[in-house]
CSV table of C-alpha atoms in Angstrom, one decimal:
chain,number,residue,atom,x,y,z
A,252,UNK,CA,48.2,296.8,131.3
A,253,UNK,CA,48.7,297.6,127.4
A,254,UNK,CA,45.8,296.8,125.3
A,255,UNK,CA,47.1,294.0,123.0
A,256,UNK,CA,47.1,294.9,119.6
A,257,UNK,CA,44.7,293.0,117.1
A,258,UNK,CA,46.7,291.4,113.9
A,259,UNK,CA,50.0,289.6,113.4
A,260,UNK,CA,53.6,291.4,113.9
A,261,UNK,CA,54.2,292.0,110.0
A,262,UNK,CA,57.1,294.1,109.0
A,263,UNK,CA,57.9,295.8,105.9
A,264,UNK,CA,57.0,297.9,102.8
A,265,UNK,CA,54.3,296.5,100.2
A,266,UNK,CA,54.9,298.3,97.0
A,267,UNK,CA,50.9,298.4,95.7
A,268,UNK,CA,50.1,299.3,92.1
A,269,UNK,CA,47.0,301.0,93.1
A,270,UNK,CA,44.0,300.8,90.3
A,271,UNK,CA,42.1,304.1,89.8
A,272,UNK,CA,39.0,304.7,91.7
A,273,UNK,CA,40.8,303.5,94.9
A,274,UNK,CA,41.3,306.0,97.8
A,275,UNK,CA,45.0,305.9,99.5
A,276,UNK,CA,43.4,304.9,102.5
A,277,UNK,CA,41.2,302.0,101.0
A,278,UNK,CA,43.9,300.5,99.5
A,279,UNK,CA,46.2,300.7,103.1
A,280,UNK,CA,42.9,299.4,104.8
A,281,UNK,CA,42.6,296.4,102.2
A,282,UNK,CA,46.3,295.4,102.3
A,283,UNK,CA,46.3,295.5,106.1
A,284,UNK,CA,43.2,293.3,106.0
A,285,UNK,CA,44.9,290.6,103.8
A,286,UNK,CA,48.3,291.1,105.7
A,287,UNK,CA,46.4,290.6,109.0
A,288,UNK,CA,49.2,293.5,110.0
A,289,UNK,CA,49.1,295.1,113.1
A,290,UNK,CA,49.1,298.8,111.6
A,291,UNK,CA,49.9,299.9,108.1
A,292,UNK,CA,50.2,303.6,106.4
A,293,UNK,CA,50.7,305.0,103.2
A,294,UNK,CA,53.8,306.7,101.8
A,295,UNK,CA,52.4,309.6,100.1
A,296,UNK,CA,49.0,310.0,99.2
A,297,UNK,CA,47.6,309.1,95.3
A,298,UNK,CA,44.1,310.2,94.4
A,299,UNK,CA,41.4,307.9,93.7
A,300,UNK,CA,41.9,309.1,90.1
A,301,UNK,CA,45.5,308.0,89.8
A,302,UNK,CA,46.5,305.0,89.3
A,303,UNK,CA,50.7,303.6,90.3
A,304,UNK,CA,52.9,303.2,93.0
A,305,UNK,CA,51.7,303.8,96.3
A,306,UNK,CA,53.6,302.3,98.9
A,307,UNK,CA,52.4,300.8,102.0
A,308,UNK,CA,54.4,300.4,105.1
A,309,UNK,CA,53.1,297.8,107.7
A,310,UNK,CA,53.8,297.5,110.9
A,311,UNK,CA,57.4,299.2,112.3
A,312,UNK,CA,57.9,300.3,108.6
A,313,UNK,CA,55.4,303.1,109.7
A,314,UNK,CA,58.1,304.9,111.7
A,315,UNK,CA,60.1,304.9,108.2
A,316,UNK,CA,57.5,306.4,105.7
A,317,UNK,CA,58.1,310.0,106.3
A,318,UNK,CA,61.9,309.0,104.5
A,319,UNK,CA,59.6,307.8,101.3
A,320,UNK,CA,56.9,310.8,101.2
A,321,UNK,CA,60.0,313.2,101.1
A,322,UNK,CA,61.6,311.2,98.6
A,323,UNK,CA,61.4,312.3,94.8
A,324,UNK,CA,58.5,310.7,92.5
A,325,UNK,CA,57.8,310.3,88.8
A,326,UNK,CA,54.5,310.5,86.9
A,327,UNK,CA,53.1,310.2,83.8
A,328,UNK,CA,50.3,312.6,82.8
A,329,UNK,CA,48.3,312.7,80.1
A,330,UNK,CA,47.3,316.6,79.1
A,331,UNK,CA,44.4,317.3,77.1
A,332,UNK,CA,44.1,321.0,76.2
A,333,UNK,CA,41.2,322.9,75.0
A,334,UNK,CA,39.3,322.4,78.3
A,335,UNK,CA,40.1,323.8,81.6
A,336,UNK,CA,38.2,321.9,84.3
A,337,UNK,CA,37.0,322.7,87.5
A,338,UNK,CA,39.3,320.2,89.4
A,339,UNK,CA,42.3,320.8,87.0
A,340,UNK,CA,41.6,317.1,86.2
A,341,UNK,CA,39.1,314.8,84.2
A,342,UNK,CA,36.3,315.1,87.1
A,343,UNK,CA,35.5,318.3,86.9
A,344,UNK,CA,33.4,320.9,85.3
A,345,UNK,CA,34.3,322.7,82.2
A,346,UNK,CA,34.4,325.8,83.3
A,347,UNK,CA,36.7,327.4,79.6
A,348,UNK,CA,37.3,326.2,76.5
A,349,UNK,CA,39.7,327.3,73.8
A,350,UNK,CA,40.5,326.3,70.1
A,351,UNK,CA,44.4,326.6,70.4
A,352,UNK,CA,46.1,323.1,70.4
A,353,UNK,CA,49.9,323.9,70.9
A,354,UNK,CA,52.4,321.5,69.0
A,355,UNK,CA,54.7,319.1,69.8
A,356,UNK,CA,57.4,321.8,69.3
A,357,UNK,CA,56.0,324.7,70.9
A,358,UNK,CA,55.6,322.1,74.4
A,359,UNK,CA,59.0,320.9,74.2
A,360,UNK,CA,60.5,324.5,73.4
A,361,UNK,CA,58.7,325.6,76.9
A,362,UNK,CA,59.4,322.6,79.2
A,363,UNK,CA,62.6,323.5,80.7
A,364,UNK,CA,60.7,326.8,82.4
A,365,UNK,CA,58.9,324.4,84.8
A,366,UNK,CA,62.0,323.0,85.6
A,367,UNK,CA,63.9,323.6,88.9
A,368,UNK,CA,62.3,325.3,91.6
A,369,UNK,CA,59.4,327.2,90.6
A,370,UNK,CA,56.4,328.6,92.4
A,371,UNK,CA,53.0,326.8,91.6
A,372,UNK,CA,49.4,327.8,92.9
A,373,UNK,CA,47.7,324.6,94.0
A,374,UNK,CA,44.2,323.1,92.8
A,375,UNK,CA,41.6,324.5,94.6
A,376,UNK,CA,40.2,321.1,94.8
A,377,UNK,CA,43.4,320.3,97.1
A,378,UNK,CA,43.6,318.5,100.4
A,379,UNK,CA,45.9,322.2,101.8
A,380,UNK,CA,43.8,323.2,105.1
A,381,UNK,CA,42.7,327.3,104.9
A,382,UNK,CA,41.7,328.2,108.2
A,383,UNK,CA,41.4,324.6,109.6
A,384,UNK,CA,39.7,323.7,106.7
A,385,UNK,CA,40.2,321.1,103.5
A,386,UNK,CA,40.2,323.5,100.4
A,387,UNK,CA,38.4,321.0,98.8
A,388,UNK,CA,35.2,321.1,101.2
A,389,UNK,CA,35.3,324.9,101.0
A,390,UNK,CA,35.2,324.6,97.1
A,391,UNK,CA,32.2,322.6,97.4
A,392,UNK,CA,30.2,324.6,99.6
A,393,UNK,CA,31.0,327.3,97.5
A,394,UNK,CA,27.7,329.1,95.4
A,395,UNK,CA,27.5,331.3,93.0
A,396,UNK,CA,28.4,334.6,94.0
A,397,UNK,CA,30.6,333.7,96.6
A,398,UNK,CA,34.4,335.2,96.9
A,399,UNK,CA,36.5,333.3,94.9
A,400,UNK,CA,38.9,330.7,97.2
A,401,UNK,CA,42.4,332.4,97.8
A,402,UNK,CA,44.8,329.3,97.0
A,403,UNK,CA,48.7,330.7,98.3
A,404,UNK,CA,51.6,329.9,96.0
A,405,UNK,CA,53.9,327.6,97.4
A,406,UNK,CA,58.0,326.9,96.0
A,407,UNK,CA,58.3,323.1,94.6
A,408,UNK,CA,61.0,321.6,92.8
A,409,UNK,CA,60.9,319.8,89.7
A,410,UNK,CA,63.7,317.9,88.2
A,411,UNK,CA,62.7,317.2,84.6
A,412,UNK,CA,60.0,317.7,82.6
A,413,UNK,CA,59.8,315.8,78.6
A,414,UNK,CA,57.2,314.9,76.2
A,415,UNK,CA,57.3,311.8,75.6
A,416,UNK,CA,54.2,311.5,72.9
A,417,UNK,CA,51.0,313.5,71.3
A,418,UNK,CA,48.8,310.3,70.8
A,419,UNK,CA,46.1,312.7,69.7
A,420,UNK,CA,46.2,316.6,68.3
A,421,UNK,CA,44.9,317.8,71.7
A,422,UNK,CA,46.7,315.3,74.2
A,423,UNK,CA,49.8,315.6,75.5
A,424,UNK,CA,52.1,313.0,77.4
A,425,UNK,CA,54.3,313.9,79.8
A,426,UNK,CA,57.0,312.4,82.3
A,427,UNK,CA,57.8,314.3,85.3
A,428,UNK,CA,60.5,313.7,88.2
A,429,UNK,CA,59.7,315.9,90.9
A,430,UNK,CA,60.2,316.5,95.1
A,431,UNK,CA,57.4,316.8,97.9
A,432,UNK,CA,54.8,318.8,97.1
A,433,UNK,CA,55.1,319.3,93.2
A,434,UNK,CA,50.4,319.2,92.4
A,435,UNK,CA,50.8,317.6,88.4
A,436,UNK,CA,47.2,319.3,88.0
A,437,UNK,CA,48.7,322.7,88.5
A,438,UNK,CA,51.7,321.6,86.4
A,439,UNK,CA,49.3,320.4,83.5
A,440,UNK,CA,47.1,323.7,84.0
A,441,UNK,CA,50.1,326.1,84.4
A,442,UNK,CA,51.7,325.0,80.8
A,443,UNK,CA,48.8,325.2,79.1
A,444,UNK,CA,48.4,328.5,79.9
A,445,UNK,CA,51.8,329.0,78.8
A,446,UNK,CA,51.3,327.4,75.3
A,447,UNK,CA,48.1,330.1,75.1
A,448,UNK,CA,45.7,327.8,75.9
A,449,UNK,CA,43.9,326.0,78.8
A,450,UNK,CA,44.2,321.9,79.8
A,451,UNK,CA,43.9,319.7,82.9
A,452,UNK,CA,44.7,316.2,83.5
A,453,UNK,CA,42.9,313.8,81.8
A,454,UNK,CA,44.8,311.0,83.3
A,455,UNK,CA,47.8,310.4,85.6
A,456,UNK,CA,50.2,307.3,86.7
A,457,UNK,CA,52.7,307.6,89.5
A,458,UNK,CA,55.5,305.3,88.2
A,459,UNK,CA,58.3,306.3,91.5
A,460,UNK,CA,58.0,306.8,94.9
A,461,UNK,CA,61.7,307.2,96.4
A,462,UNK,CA,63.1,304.1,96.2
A,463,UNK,CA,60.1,301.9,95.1
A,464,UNK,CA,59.8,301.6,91.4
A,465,UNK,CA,56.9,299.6,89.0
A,466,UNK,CA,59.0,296.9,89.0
A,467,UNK,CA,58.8,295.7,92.1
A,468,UNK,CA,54.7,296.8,91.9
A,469,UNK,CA,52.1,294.0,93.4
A,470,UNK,CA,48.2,295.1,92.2
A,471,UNK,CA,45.9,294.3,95.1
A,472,UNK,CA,44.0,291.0,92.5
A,473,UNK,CA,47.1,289.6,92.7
A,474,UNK,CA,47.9,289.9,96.5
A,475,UNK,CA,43.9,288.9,96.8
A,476,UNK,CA,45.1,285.9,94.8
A,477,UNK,CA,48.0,285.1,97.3
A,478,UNK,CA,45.6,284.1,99.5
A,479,UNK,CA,47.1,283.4,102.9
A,480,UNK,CA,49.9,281.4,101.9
A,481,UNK,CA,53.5,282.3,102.4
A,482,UNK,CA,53.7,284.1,98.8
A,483,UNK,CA,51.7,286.7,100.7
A,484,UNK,CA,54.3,287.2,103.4
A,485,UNK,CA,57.4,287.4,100.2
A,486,UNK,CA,55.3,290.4,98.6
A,487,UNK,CA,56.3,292.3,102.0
A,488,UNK,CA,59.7,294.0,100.9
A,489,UNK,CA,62.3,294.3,104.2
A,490,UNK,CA,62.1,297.9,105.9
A,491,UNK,CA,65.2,298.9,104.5
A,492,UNK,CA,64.3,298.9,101.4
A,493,UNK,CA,63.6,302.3,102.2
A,494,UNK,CA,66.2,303.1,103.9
A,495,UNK,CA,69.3,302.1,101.1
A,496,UNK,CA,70.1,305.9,100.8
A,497,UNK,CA,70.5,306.8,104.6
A,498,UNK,CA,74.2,305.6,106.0
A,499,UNK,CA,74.2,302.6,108.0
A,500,UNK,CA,76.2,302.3,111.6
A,501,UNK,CA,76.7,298.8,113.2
A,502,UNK,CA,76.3,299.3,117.3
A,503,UNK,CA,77.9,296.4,119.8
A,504,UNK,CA,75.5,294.7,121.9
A,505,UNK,CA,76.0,297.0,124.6
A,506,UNK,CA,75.3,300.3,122.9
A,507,UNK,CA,72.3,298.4,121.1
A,508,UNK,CA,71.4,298.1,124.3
A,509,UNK,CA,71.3,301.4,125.4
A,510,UNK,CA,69.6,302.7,122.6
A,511,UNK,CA,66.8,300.2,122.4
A,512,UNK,CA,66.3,301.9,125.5
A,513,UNK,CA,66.3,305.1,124.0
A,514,UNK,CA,69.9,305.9,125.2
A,515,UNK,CA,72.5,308.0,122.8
A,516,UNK,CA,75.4,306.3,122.2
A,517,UNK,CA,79.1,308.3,121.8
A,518,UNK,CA,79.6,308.8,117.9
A,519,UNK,CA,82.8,309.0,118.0
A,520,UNK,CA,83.5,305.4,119.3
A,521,UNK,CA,80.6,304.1,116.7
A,522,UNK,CA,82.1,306.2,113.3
A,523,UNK,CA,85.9,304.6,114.2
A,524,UNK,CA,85.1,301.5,113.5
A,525,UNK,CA,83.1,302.1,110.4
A,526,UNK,CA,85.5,304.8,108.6
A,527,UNK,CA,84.2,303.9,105.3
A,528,UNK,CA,80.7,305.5,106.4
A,529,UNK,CA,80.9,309.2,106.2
A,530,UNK,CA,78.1,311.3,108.1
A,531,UNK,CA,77.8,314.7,109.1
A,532,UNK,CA,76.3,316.4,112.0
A,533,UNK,CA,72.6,316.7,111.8
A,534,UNK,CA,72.4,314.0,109.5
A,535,UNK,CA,70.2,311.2,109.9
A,536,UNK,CA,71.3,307.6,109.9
A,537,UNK,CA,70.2,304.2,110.2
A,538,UNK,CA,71.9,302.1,113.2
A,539,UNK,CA,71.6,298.4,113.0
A,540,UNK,CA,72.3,295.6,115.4
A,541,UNK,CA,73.9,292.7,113.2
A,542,UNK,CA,71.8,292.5,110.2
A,543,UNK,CA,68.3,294.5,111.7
A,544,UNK,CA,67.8,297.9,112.0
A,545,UNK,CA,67.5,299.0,115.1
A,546,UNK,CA,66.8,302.4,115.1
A,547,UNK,CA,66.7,305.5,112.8
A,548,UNK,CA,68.7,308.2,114.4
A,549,UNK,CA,70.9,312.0,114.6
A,550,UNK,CA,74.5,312.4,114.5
A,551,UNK,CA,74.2,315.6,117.3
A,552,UNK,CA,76.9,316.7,118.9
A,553,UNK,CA,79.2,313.9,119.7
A,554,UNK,CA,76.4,311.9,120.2
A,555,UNK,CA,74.3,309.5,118.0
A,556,UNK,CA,70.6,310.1,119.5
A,557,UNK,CA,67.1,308.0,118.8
A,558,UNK,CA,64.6,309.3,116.5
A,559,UNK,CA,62.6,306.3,115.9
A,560,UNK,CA,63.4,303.1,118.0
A,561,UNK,CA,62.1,300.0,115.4
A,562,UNK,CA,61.1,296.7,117.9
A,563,UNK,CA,61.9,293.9,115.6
C-alpha cells in the first residue's frame, strides 16, 4: 500500500521575494510549512546573500521547475572595486587591494565584451562538484600551502550588461539579463580586472526568474501574515504560469485518457485541429485536458509522448 503523503494537495508556483541571510532551501522549507503543501522545490537556487525572486513550486508544479531554472534571469549587482575577496562577494577575505577606481565611462566603454556567450571561470567558493566534491568544502579545507583549487571554465551566455549608477566613487551598479549558469561573482570579478583593477560583489538582487517577475513577488512576513486564511491559498500562482511560453495542445477525453496513463497519442490527429499552434519535432509542449494541464510532453516522431504526467 502507498505511504500517504503528509500535507494538503496544493498546486502552483509561489513567487517569494527571499530576504538575505535565508538559504534557498529555508525559504522552500518555510513556505511549504505555511502552505501545509505536500512537497515544494525551488526554481534555481539564490544564495543566502542575495536577496529577490526565488520561485517555489509546490506540489505538481515540481515536475515544471526545470522549465524556470533554464529560463533567463536578471540581477542587480552592486560592484565595489578596490578589493578582491576571497568569495568574489562581501563575505570573504580580502585577499588584494588596489587604488584604481575605473569611471563611469571606462565601465560602460567595456560592457558589451561580457556580452553574448563568453567563457567565465567560476567562484571557487561555488556549489560545482570536483571529484564528487562541493568546491566550496574543498576551499575550506584548504591550508596554507596547499595546491591552489583548479576551477574549469565553463561557456555562459549573457544578454545585456548596463550601468545603471556609481552611487559612490568605488561602487558600481549593474543590471544583467543572463541564461543558466551565468556566476554574477565571476562577472563582477572578471570586469574589474578588465577596468585594471580588482572588485567582488558587495551586494546582489535577482529581480527575474523566467517568467516570474518582482511584481508578482510575496516576502515570506507577508505570507506569515496571511495566516491560514484563503489569502494564503491566492498567493499560490496556477502552474502554468510557468508554462505561457511552451505551445499548448487540447487532447479529447479519450486521448487524455491514454496519456494520463502514460500513453502517446498520434500528433498528427492532435496538431489538425489546433493549426494555429505550430510545434516542431523534438519540441516540448504542454497538453491540457479542457482548461488543466495534463501533461508536459515531446512532439517525436508522429507521436506526442509523456514527459511529465501532472495529477490534478
Amino acid at each position: 500500500m502507498a505511504r500517504k503523503r503528509k500535507g494538503q494537495p496544493v498546486h502552483g508556483w509561489v513567487v517569494l521575494d527571499k530576504a538575505k541571510g535565508l538559504s534557498s532551501s529555508q525559504a522552500v522549507g518555510k513556505v511549504r510549512f505555511l502552505l501545509n503543501a505536500q512537497k515544494a522545490g525551488h526554481g534555481g537556487t539564490l544564495d543566502p546573500l542575495a536577496s529577490g525572486i526565488l520561485p517555489i513550486a509546490v506540489g505538481e508544479a515540481t515536475k515544471t521547475m526545470s522549465f524556470v531554472m533554464d529560463g533567463a534571469k536578471t540581477y542587480r549587482c552592486w560592484v565595489r572595486f578596490g578589493e578582491a575577496r576571497s568569495t568574489d562577494d562581501a563575505e570573504g577575505e580580502v585577499i588584494e587591494t588596489s587604488a584604481k577606481r575605473p569611471t563611469a565611462a571606462e565601465i560602460e566603454a567595456v560592457l558589451s565584451e561580457f556580452e553574448g556567450d563568453i567563457e567565465q571561470i567560476p567562484p571557487v567558493y561555488s556549489a560545482i562538484k570536483i571529484d564528487g566534491q562541493r568546491a566550496y568544502k574543498l576551499a575550506r579545507q584548504q591550508e596554507p600551502g596547499d595546491q591552489e583549487i583548479e576551477m574549469k571554465p565553463r561557456t555562459v551566455h549573457i544578454d545585456r550588461v548596463c550601468l545603471v549608477e556609481m552611487p559612490e566613487p568605488d561602487l558600481a551598479v549593474i543590471d544583467v539579463d543572463c541564461g543558466k549558469g551565468t556566476y554574477i561573482r565571476s562577472l563582477a570579478r572578471d570586469l574589474a580586472v578588465r577596468l585594471g583593477t580588482v572588485g567582488y560583489v558587495a551586494d546582489l538582487r535577482r529581480t527575474r526568474v523566467g517568467p516570474f517577475r518582482e511584481n508578482r513577488a510575496i516576502s515570506l512576513d507577508s505570507l506569515e501574515s496571511l495566516g491560514h486564511s484563503a489569502r494564503l491559498e491566492e498567493a499560490v500562482l496556477p502552474i502554468m504560469t510557468a508554462l505561457d511560453d511552451i505551445p499548448a495542445l487540447a487532447l479529447t477525453e479519450a486521448e487524455a485518457g491514454n496519456m494520463r496513463h502514460g500513453m502517446s497519442v498520434p500528433a498528427l490527429t492532435v496538431l489538425n485541429r489546433t493549426p494555429d499552434v505550430k510545434v516542431s519535432q523534438g519540441e516540448t509542449v504542454v497538453v491540457m485536458n479542457g482548461d488543466t494541464p495534463l501533461a508536459l510532453a515531446r512532439i517525436e516522431g508522429g507521436d506526442i509522448r509523456p514527459i511529465r504526467v501532472l495529477n490534478l
